[in-house]
XYZ file of C-alpha atoms in Angstrom:
522
model
C 105.498 44.025 158.016
C 104.826 45.318 155.570
C 106.672 44.195 152.338
C 107.752 46.779 149.042
C 108.358 45.126 145.545
C 111.120 46.285 143.890
C 111.273 46.731 140.499
C 113.644 45.335 138.090
C 115.942 47.118 136.091
C 114.667 45.809 132.818
C 110.526 46.784 134.136
C 112.879 50.498 135.947
C 114.464 51.139 131.735
C 110.855 50.401 130.221
C 108.627 52.318 132.442
C 111.214 54.779 131.091
C 111.386 54.668 128.160
C 107.485 54.714 127.724
C 107.845 57.827 129.871
C 110.200 59.875 127.727
C 108.004 58.532 124.743
C 105.227 60.437 125.794
C 107.387 63.374 126.672
C 107.915 63.664 123.395
C 104.752 63.307 121.367
C 103.728 65.895 123.936
C 106.563 68.032 123.161
C 105.480 67.881 119.790
C 102.384 67.606 119.595
C 102.168 71.316 121.624
C 105.075 72.215 118.519
C 102.873 71.890 115.335
C 100.234 74.578 114.697
C 96.269 75.227 115.242
C 95.827 76.841 112.357
C 92.067 78.048 113.925
C 93.371 79.378 117.093
C 95.764 81.195 114.811
C 93.526 82.526 112.991
C 91.773 83.797 115.842
C 94.887 85.165 117.409
C 95.577 87.032 114.039
C 92.599 88.535 114.069
C 92.635 90.492 117.035
C 96.113 90.946 117.646
C 97.603 91.407 113.587
C 94.881 92.350 111.223
C 94.985 95.694 112.347
C 98.158 95.605 110.556
C 98.940 92.934 108.228
C 97.152 91.186 105.897
C 98.296 87.359 104.759
C 97.740 88.092 100.595
C 99.764 92.492 100.470
C 100.783 94.687 102.253
C 98.312 97.070 104.189
C 100.652 99.128 107.533
C 102.985 96.136 107.284
C 104.241 93.345 104.901
C 101.790 90.445 103.798
C 102.994 87.661 106.212
C 101.514 84.656 104.241
C 104.365 82.131 103.874
C 107.073 84.690 106.035
C 107.719 80.611 107.735
C 109.386 80.242 104.472
C 111.570 83.396 105.070
C 112.371 83.952 108.457
C 113.495 81.591 111.350
C 110.637 80.421 113.821
C 112.570 80.513 116.735
C 113.567 84.532 115.765
C 109.562 85.049 114.809
C 108.478 83.381 118.441
C 111.095 85.983 119.319
C 110.492 88.598 117.385
C 106.208 88.800 117.662
C 107.588 88.783 120.975
C 109.100 91.831 121.910
C 111.107 92.894 117.970
C 111.798 97.086 120.114
C 113.907 94.899 122.581
C 115.213 92.344 119.295
C 116.318 96.344 117.102
C 117.904 97.142 121.226
C 119.980 93.954 121.205
C 121.439 94.688 117.898
C 120.485 91.722 115.985
C 121.637 92.368 112.610
C 117.642 90.922 110.815
C 115.668 92.695 112.965
C 117.397 95.730 112.686
C 116.979 94.840 108.581
C 113.513 94.404 108.927
C 113.028 97.474 110.849
C 114.906 99.371 108.284
C 113.100 97.701 104.855
C 109.657 98.759 106.925
C 110.291 102.243 106.520
C 111.220 102.518 110.124
C 107.351 101.811 111.417
C 107.857 99.693 114.797
C 106.267 96.799 115.502
C 104.399 96.399 118.418
C 105.185 93.540 120.762
C 102.685 91.320 122.305
C 104.409 89.315 125.312
C 100.585 88.629 126.076
C 101.328 85.444 123.493
C 102.867 82.405 124.561
C 105.433 79.834 122.473
C 102.077 77.322 121.328
C 99.852 80.976 120.920
C 102.469 82.188 117.849
C 103.963 79.148 116.661
C 99.049 78.331 116.200
C 99.280 82.422 114.149
C 102.465 80.800 111.809
C 100.667 78.273 110.964
C 97.930 80.210 109.804
C 100.288 82.831 107.877
C 101.752 78.896 105.905
C 98.189 79.364 104.190
C 97.130 75.609 106.321
C 92.525 75.732 106.302
C 91.225 76.906 109.452
C 88.613 74.719 108.410
C 88.050 71.250 108.864
C 87.061 69.562 105.740
C 83.032 69.009 106.797
C 82.470 64.775 106.425
C 79.565 63.804 103.702
C 76.219 65.314 105.269
C 72.920 64.251 106.329
C 71.649 67.150 104.014
C 73.696 65.857 100.438
C 72.649 62.135 101.301
C 69.253 63.627 101.823
C 67.704 65.270 98.539
C 64.504 66.268 101.398
C 66.178 68.424 103.602
C 67.553 70.539 100.819
C 63.594 70.761 99.689
C 62.801 71.204 103.709
C 65.324 74.246 103.120
C 62.604 76.086 100.587
C 59.567 75.441 101.948
C 61.172 77.262 105.183
C 62.324 79.773 103.258
C 59.057 80.677 101.640
C 55.921 79.657 104.737
C 58.288 80.255 107.439
C 61.707 82.631 107.343
C 59.247 85.547 107.876
C 58.697 84.423 111.492
C 61.329 82.300 112.442
C 65.136 81.306 112.317
C 66.928 78.282 112.494
C 69.206 80.310 115.530
C 68.422 82.720 117.337
C 64.409 84.220 118.375
C 63.216 86.456 115.606
C 59.116 87.207 116.015
C 58.877 83.284 116.977
C 61.429 80.773 119.544
C 64.008 79.593 117.257
C 63.444 75.742 115.298
C 67.017 74.324 115.128
C 66.793 70.300 116.358
C 63.042 71.201 117.641
C 62.723 67.944 116.470
C 64.523 66.584 119.516
C 62.112 68.517 122.045
C 58.638 67.306 120.355
C 57.534 64.801 118.647
C 57.271 64.729 114.968
C 53.339 63.409 114.591
C 52.483 66.692 117.095
C 54.478 68.815 115.197
C 52.875 67.853 112.196
C 49.082 68.460 113.751
C 50.459 72.345 114.888
C 52.358 73.027 111.435
C 48.619 71.874 109.992
C 46.830 74.144 112.504
C 47.645 75.388 115.175
C 44.420 77.246 116.063
C 42.402 73.531 115.768
C 44.912 71.430 117.493
C 44.781 74.558 120.292
C 40.927 74.440 120.498
C 40.530 70.378 120.680
C 42.295 71.227 124.108
C 45.509 69.570 123.391
C 47.834 71.712 126.814
C 50.424 71.140 124.621
C 49.737 73.257 121.895
C 47.806 75.265 125.107
C 50.587 76.232 126.520
C 53.039 77.189 123.730
C 50.451 79.705 122.236
C 49.775 81.267 126.002
C 54.462 81.406 125.937
C 54.094 83.131 122.688
C 51.762 86.286 122.435
C 52.132 86.053 118.359
C 49.597 84.171 116.694
C 50.816 81.658 114.102
C 49.977 81.592 110.821
C 48.562 77.726 109.936
C 50.139 76.273 106.944
C 46.922 73.936 105.046
C 48.327 74.071 102.288
C 50.817 72.010 102.963
C 51.096 68.544 102.654
C 52.558 65.344 104.691
C 55.342 65.331 102.348
C 56.314 69.011 103.139
C 55.734 68.756 106.639
C 58.033 65.857 106.696
C 60.869 68.029 104.390
C 60.988 71.075 106.697
C 61.200 68.521 109.524
C 64.011 67.481 107.962
C 65.516 70.851 107.326
C 65.317 71.720 110.757
C 66.133 69.026 112.219
C 70.453 69.332 110.770
C 70.161 72.830 109.968
C 72.498 74.198 107.002
C 75.795 71.843 107.218
C 76.916 72.661 103.862
C 80.079 74.120 103.683
C 81.463 77.943 103.154
C 83.542 78.339 100.588
C 85.444 81.761 101.186
C 84.656 83.488 98.325
C 88.017 85.242 96.480
C 87.346 89.104 95.622
C 88.872 88.919 91.234
C 92.526 90.032 91.195
C 91.423 92.692 88.402
C 88.697 95.331 88.490
C 87.353 96.165 85.006
C 88.594 99.239 83.884
C 86.726 102.141 82.503
C 88.136 104.995 80.049
C 90.890 103.302 79.726
C 92.244 104.602 77.003
C 96.291 104.952 77.483
C 98.927 107.725 76.250
C 102.003 108.157 74.609
C 103.255 107.752 78.426
C 105.238 110.055 80.314
C 108.431 108.281 80.245
C 108.699 107.131 76.266
C 107.713 110.976 75.124
C 110.816 112.449 77.951
C 112.546 109.556 75.139
C 111.837 110.972 72.751
C 113.402 115.044 73.457
C 116.400 113.933 74.784
C 117.009 111.729 71.175
C 115.485 114.744 69.693
C 117.946 117.112 71.571
C 121.097 114.380 71.222
C 120.470 114.546 67.347
C 120.482 118.972 67.049
C 123.434 118.935 69.083
C 125.450 116.194 67.201
C 123.966 118.691 63.679
C 125.128 121.908 65.078
C 129.103 120.630 66.046
C 129.023 118.653 62.765
C 127.784 122.108 60.594
C 130.309 124.477 63.160
C 133.693 122.245 64.019
C 135.528 123.792 61.608
C 137.735 127.165 62.530
C 141.007 128.646 59.982
C 144.128 128.428 61.753
C 146.988 130.482 59.711
C 145.663 130.258 56.915
C 144.583 126.419 56.672
C 141.521 124.698 58.337
C 141.501 122.585 61.084
C 138.722 119.933 62.073
C 138.893 120.528 65.593
C 136.838 116.653 67.427
C 133.403 117.134 67.574
C 132.617 116.307 71.502
C 134.773 119.482 71.938
C 132.989 121.017 69.535
C 129.354 120.140 71.506
C 131.308 121.102 74.495
C 132.361 125.041 73.814
C 129.897 125.730 71.287
C 127.943 128.555 72.587
C 124.755 127.978 70.839
C 124.953 124.792 72.275
C 125.977 125.530 75.729
C 122.778 127.757 75.834
C 120.332 125.373 73.687
C 121.342 122.901 77.332
C 120.634 125.825 80.231
C 116.806 126.249 78.132
C 116.449 122.453 77.640
C 117.261 121.654 80.778
C 115.210 124.830 82.271
C 112.014 123.664 80.196
C 112.191 120.232 80.868
C 112.597 120.837 84.437
C 109.536 122.684 84.058
C 107.846 120.263 82.408
C 108.446 117.364 84.826
C 107.736 119.602 87.753
C 104.238 120.382 86.297
C 103.170 116.748 86.121
C 104.389 116.416 89.808
C 102.245 118.641 90.497
C 99.442 117.320 88.629
C 99.312 113.779 90.671
C 98.721 116.046 93.843
C 94.880 114.573 95.767
C 94.278 112.128 92.317
C 93.576 109.527 94.591
C 92.654 106.710 92.819
C 92.465 103.593 94.048
C 92.332 104.542 98.067
C 90.533 101.979 99.790
C 90.276 103.244 103.651
C 89.955 100.136 106.717
C 85.609 101.374 107.906
C 84.682 100.757 111.041
C 82.041 98.394 109.854
C 83.826 95.816 107.046
C 80.559 96.042 104.900
C 80.714 94.737 101.156
C 79.088 95.902 98.474
C 79.062 92.668 96.437
C 77.585 90.810 99.196
C 74.643 93.720 99.111
C 74.507 95.460 96.018
C 76.125 91.686 94.426
C 74.829 88.163 95.752
C 71.506 90.574 97.230
C 71.056 92.833 94.558
C 69.753 96.221 96.850
C 69.341 99.265 94.689
C 72.086 101.530 94.958
C 69.307 104.132 95.256
C 67.707 102.803 98.066
C 70.750 103.016 100.844
C 72.196 106.256 98.316
C 68.063 107.939 98.037
C 69.635 111.101 98.383
C 71.124 110.536 95.250
C 68.179 110.912 92.042
C 67.379 114.302 94.115
C 70.411 116.549 95.487
C 74.125 117.049 95.246
C 75.069 114.944 97.084
C 74.346 110.789 96.924
C 74.168 110.624 100.956
C 75.736 108.117 104.130
C 72.160 106.080 104.471
C 71.432 106.109 108.359
C 71.192 102.694 110.755
C 67.595 103.408 110.913
C 68.167 101.989 106.825
C 70.472 99.560 107.703
C 68.026 98.507 110.600
C 65.136 97.867 107.965
C 67.323 94.229 107.066
C 69.014 93.426 110.300
C 65.780 93.536 112.652
C 65.198 90.008 111.302
C 68.982 89.464 109.649
C 71.473 89.517 112.914
C 73.999 86.227 111.083
C 76.052 86.563 107.653
C 75.478 83.247 105.851
C 76.908 84.252 102.765
C 80.166 83.039 101.048
C 83.461 83.872 103.409
C 85.164 86.680 101.741
C 88.949 87.998 102.437
C 90.181 86.694 106.019
C 87.790 87.229 108.175
C 85.085 84.153 109.375
C 81.192 83.905 109.932
C 82.351 85.161 113.610
C 83.932 88.203 111.879
C 81.094 88.869 110.331
C 78.384 88.345 112.733
C 80.404 90.544 115.020
C 79.628 92.800 112.454
C 76.641 93.143 111.818
C 76.621 92.827 115.985
C 78.353 96.485 115.544
C 75.336 98.338 113.542
C 73.443 96.866 116.845
C 75.853 98.429 119.951
C 75.454 101.511 117.651
C 71.650 102.130 117.416
C 70.707 99.969 120.406
C 68.992 96.481 119.003
C 68.303 93.764 121.766
C 68.306 91.032 119.413
C 67.211 87.939 121.510
C 64.407 90.195 122.442
C 63.893 91.800 118.672
C 63.262 95.679 120.432
C 65.148 98.556 120.853
C 66.792 99.093 124.317
C 64.550 102.588 125.889
C 66.481 104.874 126.696
C 69.263 104.242 125.221
C 71.213 107.032 123.779
C 72.297 105.816 119.872
C 75.917 106.600 118.834
C 77.138 107.602 114.647
C 79.176 104.511 112.641
C 82.038 107.278 111.530
C 83.186 105.688 107.831
C 85.901 107.529 106.341
C 85.092 109.497 103.330
C 85.839 107.704 99.920
C 85.502 109.968 97.084
C 85.790 113.647 98.194
C 85.749 116.299 95.306
C 87.717 119.956 95.698
C 86.010 122.602 97.375
C 86.165 125.165 93.716
C 84.744 121.488 91.794
C 81.199 121.749 91.525
C 79.792 117.968 91.311
C 75.924 117.511 90.438
C 74.323 114.011 91.614
C 70.828 114.720 90.592
C 72.009 116.629 87.677
C 74.113 112.839 86.383
C 72.211 110.554 88.356
C 67.646 111.988 87.438
C 68.606 113.745 83.801
C 71.027 112.131 82.798
C 70.747 108.568 83.293
C 74.088 107.146 84.048
C 74.263 104.019 86.061
C 76.655 104.631 89.582
C 79.310 102.777 87.479
C 80.077 104.625 85.162
C 81.989 107.008 88.453
C 82.538 104.732 91.150
C 83.327 101.389 88.691
C 82.291 97.641 89.447
C 80.654 98.376 93.232
C 78.919 95.184 92.825
C 81.884 93.255 93.095
C 83.881 94.800 95.465
C 84.241 93.801 99.432
C 86.117 96.338 100.496
C 85.177 100.012 98.866
C 87.635 101.923 97.205
C 87.591 104.978 94.450
C 87.496 103.678 90.710
C 88.155 106.517 88.709
C 90.084 109.546 89.224
C 88.517 112.286 89.133
C 90.301 114.576 87.588
C 89.130 117.082 85.015
C 90.325 115.866 82.342
C 88.486 113.291 83.485
C 85.529 114.608 83.542
C 85.147 116.428 79.827
C 86.961 113.554 77.946
C 83.434 111.498 79.638
C 82.154 114.826 78.284
C 82.781 114.641 74.746
C 82.004 111.141 74.532
C 78.629 110.775 76.186
C 76.224 111.879 73.678
C 72.561 112.932 74.962
C 69.075 111.191 74.746
C 66.939 114.544 73.938
C 63.911 112.907 72.165
C 62.655 111.844 74.867
C 62.081 115.155 77.026
C 59.871 117.893 75.232
C 61.842 120.520 76.585
C 64.990 119.995 74.757
C 64.131 119.393 71.232
C 64.542 122.955 70.108
C 67.791 122.840 71.709
C 68.840 119.833 70.052
C 67.794 120.632 66.540
C 69.215 124.182 66.568
C 72.535 122.145 67.795
C 72.072 119.298 64.722
C 72.554 121.907 63.020
C 74.603 123.640 64.011
C 77.352 120.769 64.216
C 76.098 118.296 61.651
C 75.131 115.760 63.972
C 71.819 113.316 64.632
C 73.277 112.908 68.173
C 75.371 115.898 70.106
C 77.146 115.419 73.382
C 77.308 116.868 76.972
C 80.597 118.836 74.726
C 78.114 120.456 73.010
C 75.763 121.182 75.073
C 78.079 123.138 77.008
C 79.574 121.355 79.472
C 82.900 122.318 78.333
C 82.113 125.789 79.909
C 84.301 126.738 82.921
C 81.407 128.153 84.740
C 79.375 124.616 84.990
C 81.907 123.618 87.515
C 83.645 125.999 88.537
C 81.492 129.136 89.196
């Protein structure tokens, strides 16, 4: 008969204690949020209505865990409509505070998913801090990167096929001595009968340029770079919180003007009451109270009526003047196109994309063919991150262009028979139909920079309407802008006549007829 060894009470206690500690540690780790995973969930589920640092459709969520209990937040995110129906006071309060906008329930999220999202809203770094890299330790890697960009980047990328194959970690696939001979003169290497060189040439129909001008040290540095790639830590760039204001000439202001008007009315009332507050009763003068005189004086009652009518008309007129003044309008676009990256970091001229601005009334929306001039060979984003986007997010934004035009980035070719789809951009600047504006007149004839009206677009990640575009704003510009006619013989006679008429050396656009109604309204 087989004997069974019994555990002593002490050993059973130790085993139970260890099991409890293991369960407790696992449970504790489950409650700790993974900010990196939370960022991915936030961008796929929450980013349509929320941002961390400012209000979008819903409120800003940064630091929300400091304002609300975690258990309540988990229940709210999972089923906010159900909490409101159940009569939860805080849920009803939040619903009312956000203009009764319903929040979508997310029953598909687990508790741990929501804890991860909440960890991300705390501002915890989603990217681990990079250790000191080989690139930082070996200056040859940085030198190799410069040589690669100057000589190799037209045909190769580190990751992904371009004209030639990707080269990251190529040193793990080929011997260094062979790679040096191949880079120096691949044709000579193949002509010598090297089997690998002949095989590589046969598998890549595009001939590779030889580089006899590169020194052995240059090639060594390039191979060091290809071995490690771009390992520097990406640093998120933050957009400036305030933009430079143009035409920022604040007037006296509506409220101070209204206050002075009311003060003047009260002062006039007191003067009128003081001069009419005496009356004769049975041969004797009596002095009624100032307040009584102000209430029952017919002139003052008439003055009050006039003041109310004029003040009301003035306030209504001022309110109506603000209709369709969309300064600061910043809609969400179908692709996260950044002017700061294209016009700022990469110095792309505005008229490369908006080419019709110098020839026609409108500036034009660039076709996707214009985008593909560059993005045939730029399929990933390697610049500084911005907003709440990760590198993966921005790579996916570029992919949206490929999905619209039917570009196969792996085979570097358009998909045959693909039905292209236009990108439906949201218009930002929109003048009234009764106002005529011509871009060519301002860009080509007047020589104005785009920033004059559109602001510092080279600093804007998300494009917005910078100027009010009101008639008063245009008129102020015409009054201030001097017209340079010295380089245009057609204007010389006009300039001389107007200079004598106004007694100035340079005339303004307003003096040239820029205030005539028919120029913009005809």
